[in-house]
GROMACS .gro file of C-alpha atoms in nm:
model
  430
    1UNK     CA    1   1.233  -3.651   0.479
    2UNK     CA    2   1.452  -3.533   0.310
    3UNK     CA    3   1.730  -3.324   0.417
    4UNK     CA    4   2.016  -3.111   0.410
    5UNK     CA    5   2.387  -3.197   0.344
    6UNK     CA    6   2.464  -2.875   0.455
    7UNK     CA    7   2.414  -2.913   0.841
    8UNK     CA    8   2.763  -2.909   1.008
    9UNK     CA    9   2.972  -3.157   1.231
   10UNK     CA   10   2.906  -2.934   1.527
   11UNK     CA   11   2.549  -2.948   1.447
   12UNK     CA   12   2.541  -3.346   1.547
   13UNK     CA   13   2.755  -3.340   1.815
   14UNK     CA   14   2.530  -3.094   1.952
   15UNK     CA   15   2.176  -3.270   1.875
   16UNK     CA   16   2.463  -3.635   2.093
   17UNK     CA   17   2.492  -3.498   2.433
   18UNK     CA   18   2.111  -3.341   2.401
   19UNK     CA   19   1.978  -3.722   2.320
   20UNK     CA   20   2.220  -3.821   2.586
   21UNK     CA   21   2.023  -3.535   2.832
   22UNK     CA   22   1.716  -3.668   2.734
   23UNK     CA   23   1.661  -4.028   2.711
   24UNK     CA   24   1.614  -4.042   3.134
   25UNK     CA   25   1.347  -3.822   3.040
   26UNK     CA   26   1.155  -3.911   2.717
   27UNK     CA   27   0.880  -4.104   2.870
   28UNK     CA   28   0.771  -3.784   3.079
   29UNK     CA   29   0.771  -3.553   2.843
   30UNK     CA   30   0.471  -3.406   2.771
   31UNK     CA   31   0.341  -3.342   2.382
   32UNK     CA   32   0.293  -3.018   2.336
   33UNK     CA   33   0.634  -2.947   2.463
   34UNK     CA   34   0.832  -3.187   2.290
   35UNK     CA   35   0.632  -3.000   1.958
   36UNK     CA   36   0.741  -2.682   2.123
   37UNK     CA   37   1.106  -2.734   2.168
   38UNK     CA   38   1.101  -2.872   1.779
   39UNK     CA   39   0.973  -2.585   1.666
   40UNK     CA   40   1.238  -2.372   1.896
   41UNK     CA   41   1.520  -2.638   1.769
   42UNK     CA   42   1.455  -2.564   1.412
   43UNK     CA   43   1.405  -2.185   1.424
   44UNK     CA   44   1.818  -2.179   1.588
   45UNK     CA   45   1.961  -2.399   1.299
   46UNK     CA   46   1.754  -2.166   1.094
   47UNK     CA   47   1.910  -1.823   1.243
   48UNK     CA   48   2.284  -2.056   1.274
   49UNK     CA   49   2.315  -2.214   0.937
   50UNK     CA   50   2.030  -2.119   0.727
   51UNK     CA   51   1.734  -2.287   0.642
   52UNK     CA   52   1.813  -2.626   0.512
   53UNK     CA   53   1.973  -2.717   0.834
   54UNK     CA   54   1.624  -2.649   1.030
   55UNK     CA   55   1.540  -2.991   0.837
   56UNK     CA   56   1.859  -3.210   1.030
   57UNK     CA   57   1.810  -3.043   1.322
   58UNK     CA   58   1.407  -3.138   1.279
   59UNK     CA   59   1.572  -3.564   1.258
   60UNK     CA   60   1.815  -3.527   1.539
   61UNK     CA   61   1.478  -3.452   1.798
   62UNK     CA   62   1.291  -3.739   1.607
   63UNK     CA   63   1.550  -4.018   1.660
   64UNK     CA   64   1.556  -3.909   2.084
   65UNK     CA   65   1.278  -4.205   2.157
   66UNK     CA   66   0.914  -4.370   1.913
   67UNK     CA   67   0.723  -4.131   2.108
   68UNK     CA   68   0.927  -3.804   1.964
   69UNK     CA   69   0.947  -3.996   1.610
   70UNK     CA   70   0.557  -4.050   1.675
   71UNK     CA   71   0.495  -3.737   1.780
   72UNK     CA   72   0.664  -3.599   1.461
   73UNK     CA   73   0.379  -3.681   1.280
   74UNK     CA   74   0.159  -3.399   1.403
   75UNK     CA   75  -0.036  -3.205   1.173
   76UNK     CA   76   0.018  -2.905   1.380
   77UNK     CA   77   0.361  -2.923   1.435
   78UNK     CA   78   0.426  -2.906   1.121
   79UNK     CA   79   0.196  -2.608   1.019
   80UNK     CA   80   0.388  -2.444   1.240
   81UNK     CA   81   0.712  -2.569   1.142
   82UNK     CA   82   0.623  -2.448   0.706
   83UNK     CA   83   0.485  -2.056   0.861
   84UNK     CA   84   0.836  -2.036   1.104
   85UNK     CA   85   1.118  -2.198   0.849
   86UNK     CA   86   0.944  -2.086   0.482
   87UNK     CA   87   0.694  -1.866   0.573
   88UNK     CA   88   0.429  -2.029   0.379
   89UNK     CA   89   0.098  -2.011   0.512
   90UNK     CA   90  -0.132  -2.175   0.185
   91UNK     CA   91  -0.137  -2.573   0.189
   92UNK     CA   92  -0.090  -2.651  -0.199
   93UNK     CA   93   0.028  -3.008  -0.085
   94UNK     CA   94  -0.133  -3.289   0.145
   95UNK     CA   95  -0.021  -3.235   0.473
   96UNK     CA   96   0.129  -2.993   0.584
   97UNK     CA   97   0.431  -3.286   0.664
   98UNK     CA   98   0.447  -3.270   0.262
   99UNK     CA   99   0.450  -2.859   0.272
  100UNK     CA  100   0.679  -2.861   0.447
  101UNK     CA  101   0.938  -3.095   0.245
  102UNK     CA  102   0.812  -2.894  -0.078
  103UNK     CA  103   0.976  -2.650   0.038
  104UNK     CA  104   1.229  -2.811   0.144
  105UNK     CA  105   1.339  -2.984  -0.142
  106UNK     CA  106   1.264  -2.691  -0.371
  107UNK     CA  107   1.496  -2.471  -0.205
  108UNK     CA  108   1.790  -2.717  -0.158
  109UNK     CA  109   1.740  -2.715  -0.591
  110UNK     CA  110   1.778  -2.312  -0.558
  111UNK     CA  111   2.093  -2.346  -0.380
  112UNK     CA  112   2.230  -2.664  -0.619
  113UNK     CA  113   2.149  -2.531  -0.920
  114UNK     CA  114   1.905  -2.767  -1.041
  115UNK     CA  115   1.638  -2.649  -1.300
  116UNK     CA  116   1.441  -2.650  -1.590
  117UNK     CA  117   1.446  -2.356  -1.845
  118UNK     CA  118   1.234  -2.251  -2.145
  119UNK     CA  119   1.080  -1.930  -2.272
  120UNK     CA  120   0.739  -1.876  -2.281
  121UNK     CA  121   0.566  -1.847  -2.636
  122UNK     CA  122   0.327  -1.601  -2.694
  123UNK     CA  123   0.016  -1.704  -2.920
  124UNK     CA  124  -0.132  -1.621  -3.124
  125UNK     CA  125   0.237  -1.517  -3.256
  126UNK     CA  126   0.239  -1.104  -3.103
  127UNK     CA  127   0.514  -0.888  -3.325
  128UNK     CA  128   0.648  -0.686  -2.994
  129UNK     CA  129   0.910  -0.557  -3.159
  130UNK     CA  130   1.025  -0.223  -2.992
  131UNK     CA  131   0.778  -0.329  -2.699
  132UNK     CA  132   0.964  -0.283  -2.307
  133UNK     CA  133   0.814  -0.518  -2.054
  134UNK     CA  134   0.805  -0.248  -1.784
  135UNK     CA  135   0.732  -0.553  -1.539
  136UNK     CA  136   0.678  -0.943  -1.424
  137UNK     CA  137   0.441  -1.077  -1.181
  138UNK     CA  138   0.428  -1.424  -1.045
  139UNK     CA  139   0.169  -1.651  -0.871
  140UNK     CA  140   0.155  -2.012  -0.790
  141UNK     CA  141   0.019  -2.040  -1.074
  142UNK     CA  142   0.062  -1.774  -1.381
  143UNK     CA  143   0.278  -1.553  -1.514
  144UNK     CA  144   0.165  -1.173  -1.591
  145UNK     CA  145   0.410  -0.967  -1.826
  146UNK     CA  146   0.349  -0.581  -1.869
  147UNK     CA  147   0.459  -0.425  -2.174
  148UNK     CA  148   0.529  -0.068  -2.282
  149UNK     CA  149   0.219  -0.042  -2.548
  150UNK     CA  150  -0.025  -0.109  -2.170
  151UNK     CA  151  -0.087  -0.476  -2.286
  152UNK     CA  152  -0.091  -0.758  -1.958
  153UNK     CA  153  -0.010  -1.098  -2.113
  154UNK     CA  154  -0.099  -1.376  -1.899
  155UNK     CA  155   0.026  -1.702  -1.921
  156UNK     CA  156  -0.077  -2.061  -1.714
  157UNK     CA  157   0.260  -2.163  -1.626
  158UNK     CA  158   0.234  -2.561  -1.566
  159UNK     CA  159   0.124  -2.540  -1.925
  160UNK     CA  160   0.328  -2.301  -2.034
  161UNK     CA  161   0.045  -2.171  -2.287
  162UNK     CA  162  -0.083  -1.794  -2.297
  163UNK     CA  163  -0.402  -1.766  -2.204
  164UNK     CA  164  -0.529  -1.407  -2.232
  165UNK     CA  165  -0.388  -1.010  -2.318
  166UNK     CA  166  -0.559  -0.727  -2.169
  167UNK     CA  167  -0.555  -0.415  -2.209
  168UNK     CA  168  -0.696  -0.050  -2.049
  169UNK     CA  169  -0.974   0.088  -2.076
  170UNK     CA  170  -0.949   0.359  -2.284
  171UNK     CA  171  -0.938   0.706  -2.313
  172UNK     CA  172  -0.830   1.017  -2.362
  173UNK     CA  173  -0.392   0.989  -2.185
  174UNK     CA  174  -0.149   1.212  -2.158
  175UNK     CA  175   0.222   1.151  -2.292
  176UNK     CA  176   0.361   0.865  -2.534
  177UNK     CA  177   0.396   0.643  -2.239
  178UNK     CA  178   0.157   0.730  -1.992
  179UNK     CA  179  -0.035   0.394  -2.113
  180UNK     CA  180   0.257   0.148  -2.041
  181UNK     CA  181   0.242  -0.049  -1.712
  182UNK     CA  182   0.390   0.086  -1.391
  183UNK     CA  183   0.283  -0.245  -1.143
  184UNK     CA  184   0.066  -0.567  -1.159
  185UNK     CA  185  -0.060  -0.740  -0.887
  186UNK     CA  186  -0.145  -1.157  -0.986
  187UNK     CA  187  -0.259  -1.420  -0.726
  188UNK     CA  188  -0.438  -1.738  -0.865
  189UNK     CA  189  -0.817  -1.558  -0.946
  190UNK     CA  190  -0.788  -1.154  -0.948
  191UNK     CA  191  -0.492  -0.981  -1.204
  192UNK     CA  192  -0.435  -0.623  -1.083
  193UNK     CA  193  -0.222  -0.375  -1.294
  194UNK     CA  194  -0.173  -0.017  -1.314
  195UNK     CA  195  -0.021   0.237  -1.597
  196UNK     CA  196   0.148   0.503  -1.543
  197UNK     CA  197  -0.110   0.786  -1.587
  198UNK     CA  198  -0.244   0.615  -1.278
  199UNK     CA  199  -0.513   0.409  -1.379
  200UNK     CA  200  -0.571   0.054  -1.198
  201UNK     CA  201  -0.768  -0.173  -1.364
  202UNK     CA  202  -0.886  -0.523  -1.257
  203UNK     CA  203  -1.033  -0.902  -1.350
  204UNK     CA  204  -1.093  -1.194  -1.289
  205UNK     CA  205  -0.927  -1.562  -1.443
  206UNK     CA  206  -1.079  -1.769  -1.626
  207UNK     CA  207  -1.455  -1.672  -1.531
  208UNK     CA  208  -1.524  -1.444  -1.840
  209UNK     CA  209  -1.612  -1.125  -1.633
  210UNK     CA  210  -1.434  -0.832  -1.839
  211UNK     CA  211  -1.164  -0.643  -1.736
  212UNK     CA  212  -1.292  -0.308  -1.536
  213UNK     CA  213  -1.192   0.025  -1.416
  214UNK     CA  214  -1.132   0.037  -0.996
  215UNK     CA  215  -0.905   0.362  -1.056
  216UNK     CA  216  -0.894   0.637  -1.271
  217UNK     CA  217  -0.600   0.803  -1.238
  218UNK     CA  218  -0.540   1.225  -1.226
  219UNK     CA  219  -0.197   1.277  -1.442
  220UNK     CA  220  -0.254   1.635  -1.321
  221UNK     CA  221  -0.306   1.641  -0.965
  222UNK     CA  222  -0.062   1.316  -0.848
  223UNK     CA  223   0.223   1.327  -1.134
  224UNK     CA  224   0.254   0.928  -1.282
  225UNK     CA  225   0.236   0.658  -1.090
  226UNK     CA  226   0.592   0.531  -1.133
  227UNK     CA  227   0.575   0.196  -0.959
  228UNK     CA  228   0.225   0.015  -0.863
  229UNK     CA  229   0.242  -0.325  -0.600
  230UNK     CA  230   0.043  -0.471  -0.346
  231UNK     CA  231  -0.199  -0.759  -0.192
  232UNK     CA  232  -0.510  -0.901  -0.139
  233UNK     CA  233  -0.481  -0.671   0.127
  234UNK     CA  234  -0.327  -0.369   0.010
  235UNK     CA  235  -0.219  -0.195  -0.313
  236UNK     CA  236   0.030   0.033  -0.299
  237UNK     CA  237   0.128   0.390  -0.568
  238UNK     CA  238   0.394   0.526  -0.554
  239UNK     CA  239   0.385   0.880  -0.778
  240UNK     CA  240   0.643   1.084  -0.887
  241UNK     CA  241   0.562   1.472  -0.986
  242UNK     CA  242   0.323   1.636  -0.761
  243UNK     CA  243   0.434   1.752  -0.389
  244UNK     CA  244   0.377   1.568   0.005
  245UNK     CA  245   0.204   1.282  -0.274
  246UNK     CA  246   0.445   1.039  -0.338
  247UNK     CA  247   0.212   0.713  -0.182
  248UNK     CA  248  -0.107   0.643  -0.196
  249UNK     CA  249  -0.313   0.314  -0.033
  250UNK     CA  250  -0.569   0.136  -0.126
  251UNK     CA  251  -0.810  -0.122   0.009
  252UNK     CA  252  -0.799  -0.409  -0.159
  253UNK     CA  253  -1.082  -0.555  -0.068
  254UNK     CA  254  -1.256  -0.222  -0.112
  255UNK     CA  255  -1.080  -0.071  -0.373
  256UNK     CA  256  -1.087   0.222  -0.168
  257UNK     CA  257  -0.851   0.463  -0.121
  258UNK     CA  258  -0.733   0.534   0.211
  259UNK     CA  259  -0.438   0.786   0.196
  260UNK     CA  260  -0.178   0.967   0.034
  261UNK     CA  261   0.058   1.122   0.126
  262UNK     CA  262   0.439   1.191   0.178
  263UNK     CA  263   0.757   1.291   0.065
  264UNK     CA  264   0.995   1.064  -0.012
  265UNK     CA  265   0.987   1.135  -0.461
  266UNK     CA  266   0.952   1.531  -0.454
  267UNK     CA  267   1.344   1.522  -0.604
  268UNK     CA  268   1.165   1.341  -0.874
  269UNK     CA  269   0.933   1.560  -0.975
  270UNK     CA  270   1.020   1.718  -1.285
  271UNK     CA  271   1.159   1.294  -1.451
  272UNK     CA  272   0.843   1.194  -1.388
  273UNK     CA  273   0.662   1.398  -1.581
  274UNK     CA  274   0.918   1.348  -1.779
  275UNK     CA  275   0.838   1.009  -1.818
  276UNK     CA  276   0.511   1.001  -1.923
  277UNK     CA  277   0.687   1.106  -2.281
  278UNK     CA  278   1.041   0.972  -2.325
  279UNK     CA  279   1.193   0.596  -2.172
  280UNK     CA  280   1.319   0.745  -1.845
  281UNK     CA  281   1.534   0.568  -1.580
  282UNK     CA  282   1.413   0.420  -1.326
  283UNK     CA  283   1.262   0.678  -1.064
  284UNK     CA  284   1.179   0.483  -0.700
  285UNK     CA  285   1.073   0.106  -0.600
  286UNK     CA  286   0.826  -0.002  -0.379
  287UNK     CA  287   0.769  -0.333  -0.266
  288UNK     CA  288   0.495  -0.535   0.010
  289UNK     CA  289   0.653  -0.646   0.316
  290UNK     CA  290   0.499  -0.899   0.535
  291UNK     CA  291   0.311  -0.838   0.876
  292UNK     CA  292   0.140  -0.490   0.664
  293UNK     CA  293   0.432  -0.290   0.490
  294UNK     CA  294   0.587  -0.176   0.273
  295UNK     CA  295   0.939  -0.043   0.148
  296UNK     CA  296   0.991   0.200  -0.114
  297UNK     CA  297   1.325   0.396  -0.243
  298UNK     CA  298   1.450   0.676  -0.513
  299UNK     CA  299   1.788   0.656  -0.607
  300UNK     CA  300   1.960   0.811  -0.256
  301UNK     CA  301   1.657   0.716   0.049
  302UNK     CA  302   1.480   0.412   0.156
  303UNK     CA  303   1.123   0.401   0.382
  304UNK     CA  304   0.978   0.142   0.586
  305UNK     CA  305   0.600   0.252   0.593
  306UNK     CA  306   0.287   0.118   0.811
  307UNK     CA  307   0.027   0.046   0.505
  308UNK     CA  308  -0.254   0.054   0.883
  309UNK     CA  309  -0.137   0.380   1.037
  310UNK     CA  310  -0.150   0.610   0.769
  311UNK     CA  311   0.213   0.552   0.606
  312UNK     CA  312   0.361   0.672   0.902
  313UNK     CA  313   0.716   0.572   0.817
  314UNK     CA  314   0.941   0.336   0.983
  315UNK     CA  315   1.297   0.311   0.951
  316UNK     CA  316   1.449   0.497   0.679
  317UNK     CA  317   1.822   0.487   0.549
  318UNK     CA  318   1.986   0.742   0.319
  319UNK     CA  319   2.285   0.632   0.111
  320UNK     CA  320   2.525   0.874   0.035
  321UNK     CA  321   2.674   0.630  -0.250
  322UNK     CA  322   2.313   0.572  -0.427
  323UNK     CA  323   2.151   0.301  -0.482
  324UNK     CA  324   2.100   0.114  -0.780
  325UNK     CA  325   1.718   0.127  -0.817
  326UNK     CA  326   1.695  -0.224  -1.063
  327UNK     CA  327   1.828  -0.414  -0.794
  328UNK     CA  328   1.663  -0.269  -0.523
  329UNK     CA  329   1.445  -0.577  -0.384
  330UNK     CA  330   1.234  -0.677  -0.064
  331UNK     CA  331   1.112  -1.007   0.065
  332UNK     CA  332   0.876  -1.025   0.391
  333UNK     CA  333   1.205  -0.970   0.644
  334UNK     CA  334   1.438  -0.742   0.431
  335UNK     CA  335   1.529  -0.585   0.159
  336UNK     CA  336   1.837  -0.603  -0.098
  337UNK     CA  337   2.011  -0.224  -0.173
  338UNK     CA  338   2.294  -0.185  -0.409
  339UNK     CA  339   2.456   0.070  -0.415
  340UNK     CA  340   2.598   0.325  -0.722
  341UNK     CA  341   2.940   0.140  -0.684
  342UNK     CA  342   2.797  -0.224  -0.647
  343UNK     CA  343   2.812  -0.265  -0.280
  344UNK     CA  344   2.514  -0.497  -0.258
  345UNK     CA  345   2.389  -0.555   0.094
  346UNK     CA  346   2.092  -0.729   0.231
  347UNK     CA  347   1.953  -0.516   0.545
  348UNK     CA  348   1.675  -0.617   0.796
  349UNK     CA  349   1.359  -0.419   0.790
  350UNK     CA  350   1.288  -0.342   1.086
  351UNK     CA  351   1.588  -0.154   1.180
  352UNK     CA  352   1.766  -0.094   0.879
  353UNK     CA  353   2.107  -0.307   0.963
  354UNK     CA  354   2.301  -0.470   0.771
  355UNK     CA  355   2.263  -0.884   0.702
  356UNK     CA  356   2.528  -0.957   0.451
  357UNK     CA  357   2.688  -0.813   0.149
  358UNK     CA  358   2.824  -0.903  -0.138
  359UNK     CA  359   2.919  -0.712  -0.499
  360UNK     CA  360   2.762  -0.717  -0.810
  361UNK     CA  361   2.905  -0.566  -1.181
  362UNK     CA  362   2.698  -0.311  -1.266
  363UNK     CA  363   2.453  -0.170  -1.436
  364UNK     CA  364   2.234  -0.472  -1.294
  365UNK     CA  365   1.885  -0.562  -1.272
  366UNK     CA  366   1.847  -0.804  -0.891
  367UNK     CA  367   1.562  -0.943  -0.726
  368UNK     CA  368   1.579  -1.184  -0.416
  369UNK     CA  369   1.383  -1.465  -0.212
  370UNK     CA  370   1.366  -1.586   0.120
  371UNK     CA  371   1.660  -1.711   0.109
  372UNK     CA  372   1.841  -1.631  -0.222
  373UNK     CA  373   1.964  -1.314  -0.488
  374UNK     CA  374   1.921  -1.351  -0.824
  375UNK     CA  375   2.105  -1.069  -1.005
  376UNK     CA  376   2.152  -1.028  -1.392
  377UNK     CA  377   2.437  -0.795  -1.551
  378UNK     CA  378   2.537  -0.839  -1.952
  379UNK     CA  379   2.270  -1.063  -2.035
  380UNK     CA  380   2.474  -1.380  -1.727
  381UNK     CA  381   2.202  -1.431  -1.446
  382UNK     CA  382   2.421  -1.523  -1.072
  383UNK     CA  383   2.293  -1.649  -0.784
  384UNK     CA  384   2.383  -1.504  -0.453
  385UNK     CA  385   2.299  -1.736  -0.076
  386UNK     CA  386   2.155  -1.384   0.105
  387UNK     CA  387   2.137  -1.620   0.445
  388UNK     CA  388   2.503  -1.519   0.408
  389UNK     CA  389   2.627  -1.371   0.099
  390UNK     CA  390   2.735  -1.669  -0.048
  391UNK     CA  391   2.822  -1.630  -0.392
  392UNK     CA  392   2.629  -2.010  -0.555
  393UNK     CA  393   2.674  -2.001  -0.940
  394UNK     CA  394   2.583  -1.806  -1.239
  395UNK     CA  395   2.269  -1.974  -1.475
  396UNK     CA  396   2.346  -2.195  -1.783
  397UNK     CA  397   2.198  -2.003  -2.058
  398UNK     CA  398   2.264  -1.633  -2.077
  399UNK     CA  399   1.986  -1.407  -2.264
  400UNK     CA  400   2.023  -1.201  -2.577
  401UNK     CA  401   2.018  -0.867  -2.557
  402UNK     CA  402   1.935  -0.648  -2.260
  403UNK     CA  403   1.755  -0.788  -2.006
  404UNK     CA  404   1.427  -0.463  -1.895
  405UNK     CA  405   1.247  -0.745  -1.623
  406UNK     CA  406   1.365  -0.970  -1.385
  407UNK     CA  407   1.179  -1.120  -1.118
  408UNK     CA  408   1.224  -1.457  -0.828
  409UNK     CA  409   0.974  -1.603  -0.556
  410UNK     CA  410   1.052  -1.962  -0.368
  411UNK     CA  411   1.011  -2.161  -0.749
  412UNK     CA  412   1.069  -1.989  -1.038
  413UNK     CA  413   1.280  -1.721  -1.186
  414UNK     CA  414   1.185  -1.523  -1.475
  415UNK     CA  415   1.367  -1.195  -1.677
  416UNK     CA  416   1.232  -1.069  -1.968
  417UNK     CA  417   1.536  -0.972  -2.308
  418UNK     CA  418   1.449  -0.788  -2.663
  419UNK     CA  419   1.201  -0.911  -2.851
  420UNK     CA  420   0.977  -0.964  -2.583
  421UNK     CA  421   1.148  -1.293  -2.523
  422UNK     CA  422   1.008  -1.450  -2.184
  423UNK     CA  423   1.263  -1.640  -1.968
  424UNK     CA  424   1.163  -1.941  -1.737
  425UNK     CA  425   1.367  -2.112  -1.501
  426UNK     CA  426   1.121  -2.360  -1.281
  427UNK     CA  427   1.284  -2.498  -0.935
  428UNK     CA  428   1.009  -2.705  -0.843
  429UNK     CA  429   1.082  -3.039  -0.688
  430UNK     CA  430   1.036  -3.296  -0.855
   0.00000   0.00000   0.00000
């Protein structure tokens, strides 16, 4: 398999020593033991030198003897390795070994600035001048862009074709921007999106079923729905405007509201009401993480809460220098937090302890995937490796005008510029 060149010489020496120690016992170690050892060695390499180093560690293990090389063809082993190193549960290639290689090569492309850049065309040509792209969402096959007039535009990524446009169903609304998109949940089969007034709409892709309203917002009772995120299992809304109603959680499968509460945004209540009629700065962010949890923040405070246990707060962090909300994001194990002075840090979600830090030029927008942070300021996009906080490179392309939204997954980065232009960078393994 393809391996990373980033493994250190000391790791190679350690592997050679390991081979000498085990060669005399190579014929007696059972297959489950060797598989467990391979997972442990790859995990150690991941923790000590980064995800790309795991591949070289595995090569060293499988060179011990022919029997161990034969064990390297185990599908169960590659499934475990893919989940442990890349946090990938879905098989999109023929085998789990191919899936691991794909994830490795794509991450290597991300590190080495190998990508294809394009812009996504709106067909037919919509007049988006004066409209602001508020949210972007990515799945394996699609990208969705949500605008300040309530429009959600869906693109098919392999063909770069604009497939369809969705608008919230009409009803009496309070405020000029009450239809503005506050969040999108996107998979390869379904689109769910929310508007500032609290309405949630959903539809499936490519089956002809019309858009329907899954939840009718109560803007008077709840305030403005300032951010919205989720998965197939959960929907999570962050509100500002009413006391002790900051967080709402739905069962994404049954669409049942299961929790309302929290005081996170109580200090932002007045600005929450203003957002319905004026374009205001970001008031808060909410992001899904792994293990049935979500993380939310305002300009001064961050909380990690349990989605299964009535929104119980697990971790709380208050930053004296404030939080630059445009740069707040989270993956399955950590959160990216930048303070108002431009010091960005990656923090473990389990305890808010710092993993690394680096400086960004603010004001900025930013996002992360499992291994990299992508920050845009004044049209320039810079990339950091978040395992070490190492600056890597700048994108070759600049974004004209202000960027209003940016998102990254393990393969792609998308950013919205003035005039409704959606830029897309694809790091997919070739």
